[in-house]
XYZ file of C-alpha atoms in Angstrom:
753
model
C -13.021 -9.390 6.070
C -11.605 -7.141 8.700
C -10.644 -8.824 11.922
C -7.894 -6.332 12.722
C -8.400 -2.885 14.168
C -8.719 -0.389 11.314
C -8.714 3.370 11.201
C -8.756 6.160 8.682
C -7.064 9.435 7.901
C -8.100 11.975 5.309
C -5.486 12.734 2.845
C -5.114 14.745 -0.264
C -6.777 13.215 -3.071
C -8.117 13.986 -6.454
C -11.293 12.129 -6.686
C -12.442 9.688 -9.080
C -13.765 11.147 -12.068
C -14.932 14.493 -12.621
C -14.380 16.799 -9.808
C -12.137 15.258 -7.328
C -11.517 16.215 -3.839
C -9.310 14.449 -1.475
C -10.761 13.459 1.746
C -10.443 10.257 3.660
C -8.103 7.347 3.600
C -8.142 4.133 5.576
C -5.353 2.945 7.705
C -4.667 -0.020 9.966
C -3.088 -0.051 13.387
C -0.558 -2.786 12.788
C 0.592 -5.377 10.348
C -2.656 -7.248 10.900
C -3.952 -5.090 8.123
C -6.766 -6.452 6.082
C -7.784 -3.940 3.533
C -6.053 -0.696 4.354
C -2.835 1.275 4.499
C -1.459 3.244 7.475
C -2.296 3.906 11.165
C -4.689 6.492 12.534
C -7.394 6.146 15.132
C -11.090 5.842 15.740
C -13.302 6.251 18.804
C -16.977 5.797 19.402
C -19.575 7.168 21.810
C -23.331 7.198 22.093
C -25.668 10.045 22.908
C -29.399 10.459 23.223
C -31.831 13.264 22.508
C -35.518 13.932 22.074
C -35.214 12.359 18.670
C -33.718 9.123 19.951
C -30.204 7.822 20.394
C -27.426 8.119 17.878
C -23.902 6.844 17.723
C -20.984 9.038 16.832
C -17.632 7.996 15.475
C -14.628 10.150 16.250
C -11.993 9.663 13.596
C -8.563 11.162 13.282
C -8.181 13.456 10.285
C -4.690 14.100 8.943
C -3.685 17.033 6.783
C -0.789 15.640 4.739
C 0.523 19.145 3.969
C 1.142 19.905 7.631
C 1.383 16.500 9.295
C -1.151 17.753 11.872
C -4.169 15.713 12.946
C -7.512 16.532 14.511
C -10.527 14.562 15.689
C -13.674 14.972 13.605
C -17.168 13.680 14.394
C -19.121 11.493 12.008
C -22.716 10.642 12.853
C -23.917 7.055 12.808
C -26.810 7.873 10.506
C -24.906 10.189 8.193
C -21.217 9.480 7.967
C -20.597 12.545 5.886
C -22.966 15.137 7.265
C -19.945 17.316 7.841
C -19.073 17.196 4.183
C -22.484 17.655 2.612
C -22.505 14.416 0.684
C -21.276 10.905 1.210
C -17.533 10.539 0.873
C -15.655 7.435 -0.307
C -14.372 6.630 3.177
C -13.126 3.165 2.187
C -11.804 4.094 -1.269
C -8.159 3.452 -0.461
C -8.780 -0.036 0.859
C -8.832 -3.111 -1.362
C -12.467 -4.045 -0.633
C -13.703 -2.894 -4.026
C -11.005 -4.716 -5.964
C -11.655 -7.837 -3.888
C -15.404 -7.746 -4.519
C -14.727 -7.327 -8.249
C -12.664 -10.541 -8.212
C -15.129 -12.885 -9.919
C -13.027 -16.090 -9.628
C -12.678 -15.503 -5.877
C -16.389 -14.883 -5.365
C -17.397 -17.896 -7.466
C -15.000 -20.221 -5.651
C -16.298 -19.193 -2.208
C -19.928 -19.552 -3.321
C -19.334 -23.047 -4.719
C -17.496 -24.172 -1.589
C -20.093 -22.723 0.798
C -22.955 -24.343 -1.101
C -21.075 -27.630 -1.011
C -20.328 -27.422 2.735
C -23.710 -26.127 3.962
C -26.556 -28.382 2.903
C -28.798 -28.130 5.964
C -29.555 -25.658 8.772
C -26.591 -25.201 11.101
C -24.748 -22.504 13.000
C -22.337 -20.611 10.713
C -19.729 -18.137 11.944
C -18.283 -15.607 9.487
C -15.132 -13.925 10.845
C -14.154 -10.680 9.147
C -17.520 -10.408 7.427
C -16.887 -7.219 5.426
C -19.979 -6.453 3.340
C -21.573 -9.724 4.487
C -21.168 -11.509 1.147
C -20.041 -14.855 2.582
C -22.678 -14.666 5.328
C -25.417 -14.168 2.740
C -24.064 -17.109 0.745
C -24.233 -19.255 3.881
C -27.760 -18.081 4.722
C -28.960 -18.780 1.196
C -27.362 -22.229 1.287
C -29.514 -22.974 4.348
C -32.580 -21.825 2.394
C -33.044 -18.781 4.611
C -34.296 -16.869 1.624
C -37.880 -18.065 2.114
C -38.109 -17.770 5.899
C -38.763 -14.588 7.825
C -35.779 -14.679 10.120
C -33.097 -16.960 11.430
C -33.985 -18.629 14.669
C -32.293 -21.080 16.948
C -28.815 -22.423 16.864
C -29.846 -25.129 14.372
C -30.058 -22.531 11.648
C -28.277 -19.218 12.100
C -25.448 -17.090 10.728
C -23.276 -14.980 13.020
C -21.239 -12.358 11.193
C -18.326 -10.819 13.068
C -16.770 -7.564 11.824
C -14.560 -5.288 13.930
C -14.582 -2.124 11.795
C -17.717 -0.067 12.458
C -17.944 1.735 9.083
C -17.849 -1.669 7.398
C -20.506 -2.993 9.766
C -22.765 -0.124 8.785
C -22.085 -0.811 5.125
C -22.864 -4.508 5.595
C -26.223 -3.629 7.136
C -27.074 -1.595 4.050
C -26.160 -4.541 1.835
C -28.288 -6.915 3.897
C -31.265 -4.539 3.706
C -30.842 -4.198 -0.053
C -31.052 -7.976 -0.344
C -33.861 -8.464 2.178
C -31.601 -10.430 4.487
C -31.139 -8.122 7.451
C -33.140 -10.504 9.653
C -31.423 -13.619 8.397
C -28.207 -13.159 10.329
C -26.705 -11.495 13.360
C -23.912 -8.935 12.817
C -21.603 -8.286 15.759
C -19.274 -5.286 15.800
C -16.394 -6.953 17.624
C -13.146 -8.709 16.956
C -13.644 -12.460 16.919
C -11.373 -12.881 19.939
C -13.795 -10.651 21.889
C -16.806 -12.935 21.257
C -18.190 -14.903 24.177
C -20.411 -17.965 24.055
C -23.666 -17.248 25.870
C -23.214 -13.494 25.572
C -22.625 -12.768 21.885
C -23.548 -16.128 20.364
C -25.666 -18.881 21.910
C -23.390 -21.810 21.086
C -20.283 -22.923 19.293
C -20.538 -22.759 15.486
C -20.655 -25.829 13.257
C -19.190 -24.099 10.216
C -16.580 -21.374 9.842
C -16.515 -19.239 6.702
C -13.811 -16.623 6.640
C -11.523 -14.753 4.297
C -8.872 -12.917 6.295
C -5.996 -13.517 3.933
C -3.419 -11.108 2.586
C -0.884 -11.613 -0.195
C 1.508 -13.321 2.244
C -1.434 -15.332 3.646
C -0.762 -14.715 7.343
C -0.526 -10.927 7.626
C -4.155 -10.302 8.584
C -3.869 -12.488 11.660
C -5.048 -15.801 10.209
C -3.222 -18.007 12.729
C -4.255 -16.293 16.002
C -7.789 -15.906 14.660
C -8.060 -19.626 13.868
C -6.457 -20.577 17.170
C -8.997 -18.608 19.182
C -11.899 -19.776 17.043
C -11.032 -23.458 17.506
C -10.477 -22.979 21.236
C -13.535 -20.853 22.027
C -16.014 -20.537 19.152
C -16.191 -23.725 17.051
C -17.390 -27.269 17.670
C -14.911 -30.110 17.531
C -14.082 -31.068 13.932
C -15.957 -28.166 12.315
C -16.425 -27.641 8.622
C -14.461 -24.699 7.280
C -14.415 -22.673 4.084
C -11.597 -22.478 3.081
C -10.320 -25.921 4.016
C -6.580 -25.495 3.475
C -3.975 -23.103 2.085
C -0.610 -24.117 0.672
C 2.267 -21.713 0.096
C 4.703 -22.137 -2.790
C 7.979 -20.489 -3.742
C 10.390 -20.172 -6.649
C 13.994 -18.992 -6.862
C 14.558 -16.158 -9.337
C 17.213 -13.873 -10.741
C 16.011 -10.373 -11.609
C 17.969 -7.157 -11.874
C 14.946 -5.044 -10.929
C 14.457 -7.013 -7.709
C 18.167 -6.658 -6.967
C 17.829 -2.874 -7.317
C 15.073 -2.861 -4.692
C 17.258 -4.160 -1.876
C 20.999 -4.078 -2.609
C 22.008 -0.507 -1.813
C 25.511 -1.616 -0.817
C 26.641 -2.815 -4.244
C 24.677 -0.285 -6.273
C 26.181 2.535 -4.236
C 29.660 1.155 -4.862
C 29.018 1.474 -8.589
C 27.882 5.099 -8.213
C 31.395 6.244 -7.192
C 30.246 9.703 -6.099
C 31.938 9.541 -2.709
C 28.696 9.388 -0.703
C 28.349 6.330 1.488
C 24.812 5.809 2.774
C 25.829 2.302 3.850
C 29.557 2.352 4.629
C 31.453 -0.905 4.942
C 30.422 -2.776 8.074
C 27.115 -0.891 8.433
C 25.073 -2.748 5.814
C 21.979 -2.950 7.988
C 21.993 0.624 9.299
C 19.900 1.641 6.261
C 17.983 -1.188 4.607
C 14.644 -2.819 3.930
C 12.907 -4.926 6.548
C 13.467 -8.657 6.373
C 9.966 -9.554 5.301
C 7.952 -10.520 2.244
C 6.727 -7.678 0.024
C 3.528 -7.884 -2.017
C 4.258 -7.257 -5.674
C 2.744 -7.739 -9.138
C 5.450 -10.090 -10.368
C 3.770 -10.614 -13.740
C 4.744 -7.012 -14.534
C 8.416 -8.059 -14.505
C 7.916 -11.462 -16.121
C 10.234 -10.662 -19.048
C 12.989 -9.553 -16.650
C 12.897 -12.697 -14.498
C 15.143 -15.698 -14.949
C 13.675 -18.730 -13.204
C 16.275 -20.662 -11.235
C 14.054 -23.464 -9.906
C 10.731 -25.180 -10.329
C 7.979 -24.111 -7.901
C 8.425 -25.772 -4.517
C 5.947 -26.369 -1.719
C 6.633 -24.599 1.580
C 3.804 -24.901 4.161
C 0.277 -26.263 4.438
C -2.152 -24.402 6.703
C -5.302 -26.334 7.633
C -8.271 -24.182 8.569
C -10.251 -27.136 9.967
C -7.886 -27.605 12.922
C -5.992 -25.384 15.325
C -2.773 -24.165 13.671
C 0.642 -23.921 15.322
C 2.086 -20.484 16.003
C 5.526 -21.391 14.708
C 6.922 -24.010 12.355
C 10.192 -24.487 10.527
C 11.034 -26.688 7.562
C 14.213 -27.420 5.654
C 13.939 -27.338 1.870
C 16.317 -28.782 -0.704
C 15.654 -27.003 -3.975
C 17.306 -28.116 -7.201
C 18.561 -25.262 -9.384
C 17.286 -25.431 -12.967
C 19.649 -22.745 -14.320
C 22.953 -21.110 -13.568
C 22.455 -17.689 -12.043
C 22.247 -15.490 -8.977
C 19.351 -15.833 -6.552
C 18.103 -12.300 -6.002
C 14.758 -13.249 -4.470
C 12.252 -15.935 -3.602
C 8.846 -15.276 -5.165
C 5.981 -16.838 -3.205
C 2.247 -17.309 -3.582
C -0.487 -19.467 -2.143
C -3.045 -21.984 -3.368
C -6.361 -22.034 -1.546
C -8.308 -25.305 -1.370
C -11.823 -24.264 -0.460
C -13.527 -27.672 -0.082
C -12.458 -30.775 1.806
C -12.601 -32.974 -1.302
C -10.082 -30.833 -3.185
C -12.206 -29.810 -6.179
C -12.463 -26.029 -5.673
C -9.296 -23.914 -5.729
C -8.093 -20.360 -5.979
C -4.477 -19.387 -6.681
C -2.460 -16.181 -6.389
C 0.331 -17.693 -8.479
C 2.038 -15.780 -11.287
C 0.963 -16.394 -14.861
C 4.189 -18.141 -15.817
C 3.387 -21.154 -13.620
C 2.943 -24.193 -15.856
C 1.682 -27.651 -15.054
C 3.379 -29.472 -12.206
C 2.200 -32.483 -10.264
C 0.695 -30.224 -7.602
C -0.738 -27.747 -10.057
C -2.303 -29.964 -12.717
C -5.274 -30.810 -10.520
C -6.318 -27.190 -9.997
C -6.687 -26.381 -13.699
C -8.685 -23.213 -14.231
C -8.028 -21.837 -10.739
C -4.674 -20.507 -11.917
C -4.790 -16.866 -13.067
C -5.742 -16.383 -16.697
C -4.307 -13.663 -18.900
C -7.229 -11.390 -18.054
C -7.309 -12.126 -14.296
C -5.532 -9.050 -12.900
C -6.371 -7.979 -9.381
C -4.740 -5.687 -6.871
C -5.936 -7.061 -3.540
C -3.819 -10.228 -3.743
C -0.427 -10.287 -5.392
C 2.633 -12.489 -5.219
C 5.187 -11.793 -2.496
C 8.930 -11.277 -2.769
C 11.573 -12.222 -0.204
C 14.907 -10.599 -1.017
C 18.138 -12.496 -0.486
C 20.887 -10.465 1.213
C 23.077 -8.048 -0.730
C 24.093 -9.186 -4.228
C 22.406 -12.583 -3.914
C 23.664 -16.158 -3.960
C 25.273 -17.743 -7.037
C 23.952 -21.168 -8.024
C 24.807 -23.730 -10.691
C 22.326 -25.799 -12.637
C 21.387 -29.138 -11.024
C 22.973 -28.166 -7.701
C 20.870 -28.087 -4.539
C 20.078 -24.914 -2.661
C 19.365 -25.438 1.045
C 16.647 -23.201 2.441
C 15.105 -22.922 5.845
C 11.531 -21.659 5.822
C 9.782 -20.700 9.029
C 6.618 -18.910 9.984
C 5.405 -16.973 12.993
C 1.779 -16.039 13.629
C 1.902 -13.270 11.020
C 4.928 -13.813 8.774
C 6.760 -16.344 6.601
C 10.538 -15.990 6.323
C 13.461 -17.760 4.692
C 17.136 -18.437 5.270
C 19.580 -19.459 2.574
C 21.625 -21.804 4.705
C 24.784 -21.375 2.673
C 24.818 -17.628 3.485
C 25.685 -16.725 7.082
C 24.665 -13.140 6.334
C 21.027 -14.168 6.284
C 21.077 -15.233 9.896
C 22.862 -12.070 10.909
C 20.367 -9.890 9.056
C 17.400 -11.644 10.616
C 18.936 -11.242 14.067
C 19.496 -7.527 13.568
C 15.987 -7.052 12.262
C 14.362 -8.683 15.246
C 16.691 -7.470 17.985
C 18.033 -4.056 17.021
C 15.353 -2.258 15.046
C 15.636 0.870 17.181
C 19.172 1.417 15.893
C 18.420 0.998 12.204
C 16.383 2.861 9.615
C 14.124 0.770 7.425
C 13.092 2.143 4.053
C 10.732 0.836 1.405
C 12.302 -1.186 -1.433
C 11.518 1.644 -3.867
C 13.279 4.210 -1.657
C 16.319 1.916 -1.442
C 16.271 1.690 -5.239
C 16.076 5.483 -5.576
C 19.033 5.986 -3.240
C 21.029 3.501 -5.309
C 20.086 5.033 -8.663
C 23.138 6.718 -10.172
C 21.104 9.073 -12.386
C 19.040 10.320 -9.455
C 22.138 10.807 -7.290
C 23.903 12.723 -10.062
C 20.897 15.013 -10.566
C 20.698 15.807 -6.873
C 24.441 16.388 -6.509
C 24.534 18.604 -9.602
C 21.752 20.787 -8.182
C 23.394 21.024 -4.743
C 26.808 21.888 -6.127
C 25.376 24.570 -8.414
C 23.404 26.084 -5.528
C 26.369 26.122 -3.161
C 28.580 27.790 -5.767
C 26.289 30.800 -5.517
C 26.682 31.138 -1.741
C 29.708 31.576 0.493
C 29.482 29.325 3.555
C 25.686 29.116 3.411
C 23.390 28.033 6.208
C 21.510 25.038 4.762
C 18.206 23.642 5.996
C 16.993 20.176 4.942
C 13.212 20.424 5.180
C 12.299 16.746 4.753
C 13.630 13.315 5.752
C 16.361 13.149 3.113
C 19.419 11.400 4.481
C 21.127 11.641 1.099
C 20.836 15.423 0.850
C 21.984 15.963 4.431
C 25.115 13.880 3.874
C 25.768 15.432 0.456
C 25.632 18.989 1.817
C 27.744 18.150 4.871
C 30.299 16.258 2.816
C 30.852 19.144 0.404
C 32.078 21.096 3.425
C 31.097 24.463 1.976
C 28.186 25.039 4.328
C 28.781 26.790 7.608
C 26.050 24.699 9.183
C 23.401 22.149 8.192
C 20.054 21.945 9.971
C 17.887 18.887 9.278
C 14.233 18.861 10.297
C 13.744 15.088 9.784
C 9.988 15.311 10.588
C 9.549 11.540 10.253
C 12.956 10.129 11.138
C 13.573 12.502 14.054
C 16.137 11.083 16.517
C 16.759 7.994 14.386
C 18.012 10.288 11.665
C 20.455 11.952 14.061
C 21.837 8.591 15.217
C 22.240 7.473 11.617
C 24.162 10.620 10.639
C 26.500 10.035 13.573
C 27.082 6.413 12.523
C 28.122 7.294 8.948
C 29.922 10.597 9.624
C 33.494 9.288 9.514
C 32.941 7.337 6.298
C 31.574 10.471 4.616
C 34.216 12.859 5.895
C 32.125 15.281 7.919
C 31.812 16.157 11.574
C 28.570 16.197 13.515
C 29.675 19.588 14.833
C 28.366 21.128 11.602
C 25.018 19.266 11.617
C 22.042 19.796 13.859
C 18.936 17.643 13.787
C 16.389 19.872 15.449
C 13.755 18.422 17.716
C 11.566 21.445 17.065
C 8.916 21.631 14.385
C 9.401 24.179 11.641
C 6.955 26.538 13.352
C 9.043 26.543 16.545
C 12.371 27.406 14.921
C 13.898 30.757 15.854
C 17.070 32.592 14.920
C 18.566 31.293 18.169
C 18.572 27.855 16.553
C 20.794 29.147 13.733
C 23.101 31.426 15.681
C 21.173 34.525 14.518
C 21.566 33.649 10.846
C 18.865 33.171 8.272
C 18.712 30.188 5.924
C 20.555 30.627 2.624
C 19.707 27.254 1.090
C 16.437 25.362 1.657
C 16.377 21.930 0.086
C 14.374 18.712 -0.001
C 13.862 15.759 -2.342
C 11.007 15.887 -1.118
C 10.651 12.656 0.871
C 8.730 11.932 4.093
C 9.617 8.739 5.904
C 6.749 6.324 6.454
C 4.501 7.876 3.807
C 5.138 5.605 0.854
C 1.553 5.545 -0.437
C 1.180 9.279 -0.891
C -0.393 10.866 -3.938
C 2.071 13.015 -5.914
C 0.706 16.355 -4.713
C 0.884 15.324 -1.083
C 4.611 15.976 -1.395
C 3.636 19.645 -1.663
C 4.034 19.474 2.090
C 7.476 20.852 1.226
C 5.804 24.002 -0.144
C 3.710 24.347 2.989
C 6.768 23.998 5.210
C 8.755 26.401 3.060
C 5.962 28.929 3.705
C 5.925 28.376 7.473
C 9.696 28.996 7.453
C 9.364 32.222 5.460
C 10.545 34.553 8.260
C 13.500 32.233 8.826
C 14.716 32.498 5.202
C 17.124 35.072 3.790
C 15.854 37.455 1.116
C 17.897 35.737 -1.596
C 17.357 32.195 -0.330
C 17.878 29.417 -2.865
C 15.121 26.809 -2.812
C 15.578 23.282 -4.181
C 13.443 22.099 -5.816
C 12.386 25.519 -7.016
C 9.284 24.380 -8.851
C 6.881 21.482 -9.282
C 5.094 20.745 -12.548
C 1.808 18.830 -12.557
C 1.777 16.635 -15.647
C -0.689 14.118 -17.017
C -1.469 11.805 -19.882
C -4.524 9.831 -20.966
C -4.194 6.065 -20.757
C -5.721 2.740 -21.630
C -6.109 0.965 -18.251
C -8.666 -1.844 -18.688
C -7.500 -4.052 -15.802
C -7.332 -1.258 -13.265
C -10.688 0.165 -14.367
C -12.338 -3.254 -14.138
C -10.993 -3.759 -10.624
C -12.420 -0.383 -9.515
C -15.729 -0.381 -11.411
C -19.163 -0.200 -9.810
C -20.524 -3.336 -8.230
C -23.923 -4.633 -9.236
C -24.725 -8.249 -8.404
C -22.087 -10.490 -6.843
C -23.077 -14.146 -7.082
C -26.735 -13.097 -6.967
C -26.437 -10.466 -4.207
C -27.000 -6.766 -4.910
C -24.005 -4.640 -3.860
C -24.839 -1.346 -5.526
C -25.228 0.434 -2.178
C -21.497 0.143 -1.460
C -20.207 1.848 -4.604
C -19.920 5.407 -3.328
C -18.366 4.447 0.006
C -15.832 2.170 -1.666
C -14.948 4.788 -4.279
C -16.127 2.922 -7.366
C -16.046 4.283 -10.895
C -18.778 3.930 -13.514
C -22.547 4.433 -13.335
C -22.490 6.454 -10.110
C -25.284 8.886 -9.213
C -24.996 12.349 -10.732
C -22.402 14.447 -8.927
C -20.578 11.495 -7.365
C -17.157 10.374 -8.457
C -14.398 8.013 -7.427
C -11.156 9.485 -6.037
C -7.683 9.618 -7.485
C -5.626 6.831 -5.977
C -1.876 6.151 -5.940
C -0.586 3.284 -8.085
C 2.594 2.087 -9.711
C 0.929 2.448 -13.100
C 3.384 0.169 -14.888
C 2.226 -2.683 -12.624
C -1.491 -2.202 -13.371
C -1.948 -5.002 -15.891
C -2.474 -3.930 -19.482
C -1.594 -0.255 -20.044
C -0.992 2.068 -22.997
C -0.443 5.799 -23.371
C -3.044 7.374 -25.638
C -1.892 10.998 -25.537
C 1.237 13.069 -25.310
C 2.359 14.207 -21.862
C 0.750 17.539 -20.984
C 1.491 20.221 -18.406
C -1.538 21.261 -16.354
C -0.006 23.769 -13.939
C 3.117 24.740 -12.007
C 3.840 25.249 -8.310
C 6.368 28.009 -7.600
C 8.303 27.165 -4.437
C 10.221 30.446 -4.539
C 7.012 32.075 -3.313
C 4.796 31.206 -0.313
C 2.115 28.611 -0.893
C -1.002 29.940 -2.596
C -4.067 28.727 -4.480
C -3.238 27.810 -8.047
C -4.970 26.300 -11.027
C -4.339 25.375 -14.612
C -5.727 23.624 -17.639
C -4.452 21.904 -20.752
C -5.752 20.415 -23.959
C -5.273 16.657 -24.217
C -4.599 15.677 -27.823
C -4.829 11.951 -28.387
C -2.125 10.358 -30.521
C -3.388 6.758 -30.423
C -6.824 5.291 -31.104
C -8.302 3.092 -28.417
C -10.328 3.076 -25.218
C -9.465 5.747 -22.652
C -10.063 4.609 -19.077
C -8.608 7.596 -17.254
C -5.775 10.012 -16.651
C -2.454 9.465 -14.923
C -1.034 12.461 -13.050
C 2.354 13.124 -11.453
C 4.754 15.904 -10.492
C 8.072 16.647 -12.142
C 10.475 18.400 -9.767
C 12.602 21.246 -11.152
C 15.778 21.136 -9.068
C 17.302 24.498 -9.996
C 16.319 27.811 -11.537
C 18.105 27.041 -14.806
C 15.267 24.591 -15.530
C 17.707 22.102 -17.023
C 17.731 19.704 -14.073
C 14.288 18.152 -13.805
C 13.477 14.871 -12.116
C 10.294 13.188 -13.327
C 8.130 10.805 -11.295
C 6.017 9.762 -14.288
C 5.013 6.214 -15.314
C 8.326 5.539 -17.053
C 10.096 5.919 -13.685
C 9.258 2.702 -11.888
C 10.187 3.658 -8.321
C 7.423 6.282 -7.952
C 3.668 5.990 -7.720
C 1.413 8.153 -9.841
C -2.154 9.301 -9.239
C -4.823 7.625 -11.346
C -8.146 9.282 -12.027
C -10.458 6.760 -13.662
C -13.329 7.885 -15.877
C -16.915 7.201 -14.910
C -17.151 5.210 -18.114
C -14.453 4.390 -20.678
C -14.412 6.561 -23.809
C -13.403 5.469 -27.300
C -10.945 7.923 -28.880
C -9.847 8.187 -32.496
C -6.220 9.235 -32.388
C -5.494 12.685 -33.829
C -9.212 13.284 -34.323
C -9.979 13.246 -30.564
C -9.157 15.692 -27.805
C -10.450 16.861 -24.451
C -9.579 19.406 -21.776
C -8.326 18.708 -18.275
C -8.321 21.256 -15.444
C -6.885 21.213 -11.948
C -6.986 23.540 -8.961
C -5.085 23.342 -5.688
C -6.419 24.636 -2.352
C -3.548 25.144 0.121
C -5.875 25.554 3.105
C -7.031 21.941 2.854
C -4.394 20.416 0.617
C -7.123 19.302 -1.769
C -6.559 19.017 -5.491
C -9.636 19.183 -7.695
C -9.560 17.835 -11.226
C -12.153 18.110 -13.960
C -12.076 16.975 -17.571
C -14.075 17.161 -20.758
C -15.291 13.567 -20.471
C -17.218 14.456 -17.298
């Protein structure tokens, strides 16, 4: 299922169950991102010896506490020889959740068995573990023959990501099918007839779909396949995909994109987006994957579902299309967003479907025929969600029974919308496509944080208190916080402000210049250094040491970090130690690792160990994919970052506990802690949720929590190997954690281990 170029980085990570160590995380090079998260790199080379030839993979390892990377070698035969035991290299991808999606797997099996009734040449693009290829081979009755032979009966599986190719080979061996198909470690657009495959394929089976449908490169992949790899009029599984949309009003969705109007309500004098600069700090004009069922009670539907585009897999698709939609409003309200999803028709007759639609979708003329393919109450999955397109600023007011005119258009990788009655939409799209170098794009959650009045007040209170203790202090902003830089400069009490901006870099400097006049400061008092913290000298501060070191902390471009990865601030504070005054004030001054036990049945089910999938044994993939439940002794799944409140059914079973504290007034050091977890509710415990509360000043009365009740932050989830029934006040367990600053690894153990 990977036809895009994927990579991995190691990152801090509490593992899955018992003892957790953070190691490796997958990333993709671009938006054509099948099952991963952020960019890194991979290289490959072969070598030979007296013992035969081996293949080595060079992968880029990132230490999230320093931001530094290094190449490490992983052997073909033993991916984790360096680490002593196999590591869950693909744990942060969505492969496991996808393979645990029973309705998806069943629909593909039924469609493949319906399409393939005799020997033929089948091409599987983005083969992943080889599940669809094995379904195709079995449909051709390959199970009883020794090996595939000839173009009248063969399966070619194409997978570009080498670690997944190796995993697929293990799956094929486990099912006795390694000789039934040919796996090629290439992108599909690198395949050549006569070199890689003997002839054009009669049947295409492929699942390279993301929540938006197009983001994994569906259109260019199909275009190349029809031009170079498939016969004329091939059979395809799936057959067609149709995208749908619905107009909604939702205050939470408004918070995620309208910084302009939320900031106006804050009235604290700080203008992150001054008048006339609305797009200098904003979200990208794109669709965002989101569990919309989690906000069902907060959504007001303003239209019936409407059809947007059909995409036929059986013929070459166009790169670009545009359609005009006339949507009748069903309620008075304000359009804050367009929620979209897709319906997959897997067979040509239209009897097998799969939908990513939200649970509130009722019966419509287009939906009635698909029946049980709509999500049921217990069908929660994380690999496909709905998508949200935000309307500009405060939204568009509509009246019941009036028509809303929309333009929908798609490129090869994206679907976009214009509300034709709002000229701002066109302007915003133009800026996004033409002037991105002059604007800073933040995640919707970061926009919501910057617009949150409570958060702003907490930060300003801490800054003002700190600056009252110093006369004309030299302030250093250690992270990418635009808000803190402006707040300190605007107060005018600092002699000078130095911002490191490790992620924003020069973009941050240009932004500060653009908003300086509106915030009443001069760039003469601000310096955005191009040096790393290790290269700073007293010459950079006019022979003065830093009096005030502050951060949120926030690092631009790292929105999927685990909570303790933000301890990068502690690491950087330590590297700056000789640059700090003896009585330096540090904000935040402390971090508190907190946790609670939770009921998380949907999340646990999506991450549990695989056994048989539609008759094919997948147990060999569990460790690599970071599964929980029934793993070999000593192996566990990692902690992973989630917005816990979006994870289907959830319930707190214990009080919030404090495990340990991180003292930022001192240099970084190893630390550990433990706490007794006393359950307050009876039920099934599926794991622990962990987060960091940030103590902003030494009075300890200004603490900002990033726990599950705060919806803009992700928490770390450590799932149990197997769920445990607890009996309220009669049950308890112990949880321990230790932090290693040399590697940035956090290890967690608990009494259920």
